Amino acid sequence: MVKRTIVKQYLDFKTLMEHLDPDEEDEDGELSANTAARNKAINALVGGSRPKNNAETDDEESDGEE
C-alpha cells in the first residue's frame, strides 16, 4: 500500500512538472485537459481540500494580536 501511495505521488508530481515546463505549446483543447490534470496533481500533492479548522486557527491568532 505504501508503494502505491508513493507511485501515485510521483505520477502527480511528474504531471505537475510537465505542466509547469511543457516541451511544446498545446492546442486550446489540450490546454483545458492539462489545466484539469494540473489542478488534480496540485490537490493530490497538498493532500486534497484545505482543512476547515485552518481558518479558525488564523482567527484565533489575529484575535490575540489585537
Short mmCIF file of C-alpha atoms in Angstrom, two decimals:
data_model
loop_
_atom_site.label_atom_id
_atom_site.label_comp_id
_atom_site.label_asym_id
_atom_site.label_seq_id
_atom_site.Cartn_x
_atom_site.Cartn_y
_atom_site.Cartn_z
CA MET A 1 0.00 0.00 0.00
CA VAL A 2 2.85 2.41 0.80
CA LYS A 3 4.47 1.76 -2.58
CA ARG A 4 1.18 2.52 -4.34
CA THR A 5 0.91 5.86 -2.49
CA ILE A 6 4.49 6.79 -3.38
CA VAL A 7 3.96 5.91 -7.04
CA LYS A 8 0.74 7.96 -7.15
CA GLN A 9 2.52 10.96 -5.59
CA TYR A 10 5.36 10.60 -8.09
CA LEU A 11 2.98 10.49 -11.05
CA ASP A 12 1.09 13.52 -9.73
CA PHE A 13 4.38 15.38 -9.29
CA LYS A 14 5.51 14.39 -12.79
CA THR A 15 2.22 15.68 -14.24
CA LEU A 16 2.68 18.96 -12.39
CA MET A 17 6.27 19.37 -13.60
CA GLU A 18 5.27 18.61 -17.19
CA HIS A 19 2.61 21.29 -16.96
CA LEU A 20 4.97 23.88 -15.49
CA ASP A 21 7.68 23.16 -18.09
CA PRO A 22 5.98 21.89 -21.26
CA ASP A 23 8.12 20.73 -24.17
CA GLU A 24 5.74 22.09 -26.82
CA GLU A 25 2.89 24.55 -26.99
CA ASP A 26 -0.50 22.90 -26.50
CA GLU A 27 -3.64 23.49 -28.53
CA ASP A 28 -6.71 25.01 -26.87
CA GLY A 29 -8.43 21.64 -26.43
CA GLU A 30 -5.38 20.16 -24.76
CA LEU A 31 -4.93 23.23 -22.59
CA SER A 32 -8.13 22.66 -20.62
CA ALA A 33 -7.23 18.99 -20.13
CA ASN A 34 -3.79 19.99 -18.89
CA THR A 35 -5.31 22.53 -16.51
CA ALA A 36 -7.55 19.84 -15.04
CA ALA A 37 -4.58 17.47 -14.72
CA ARG A 38 -2.50 20.19 -13.08
CA ASN A 39 -5.23 21.02 -10.57
CA LYS A 40 -5.65 17.33 -9.74
CA ALA A 41 -1.90 16.94 -9.23
CA ILE A 42 -1.69 20.02 -7.01
CA ASN A 43 -4.60 18.84 -4.88
CA ALA A 44 -3.01 15.41 -4.52
CA LEU A 45 0.33 16.92 -3.52
CA VAL A 46 -1.16 19.20 -0.88
CA GLY A 47 -3.42 16.49 0.47
CA GLY A 48 -6.75 17.38 -1.09
CA SER A 49 -9.02 20.13 0.14
CA ARG A 50 -7.97 22.63 2.78
CA PRO A 51 -8.80 21.72 6.38
CA LYS A 52 -11.73 23.65 7.80
CA ASN A 53 -10.09 24.35 11.16
CA ASN A 54 -7.19 26.14 9.42
CA ALA A 55 -9.34 29.27 9.10
CA GLU A 56 -10.27 29.04 12.79
CA THR A 57 -6.60 28.94 13.74
CA ASP A 58 -5.95 32.13 11.76
CA ASP A 59 -8.84 33.86 13.52
CA GLU A 60 -7.55 32.85 16.94
CA GLU A 61 -4.09 34.21 16.15
CA SER A 62 -5.44 37.52 14.88
CA ASP A 63 -7.62 37.92 18.00
CA GLY A 64 -4.56 37.56 20.21
CA GLU A 65 -2.62 40.19 18.26
CA GLU A 66 -5.28 42.87 18.55
#
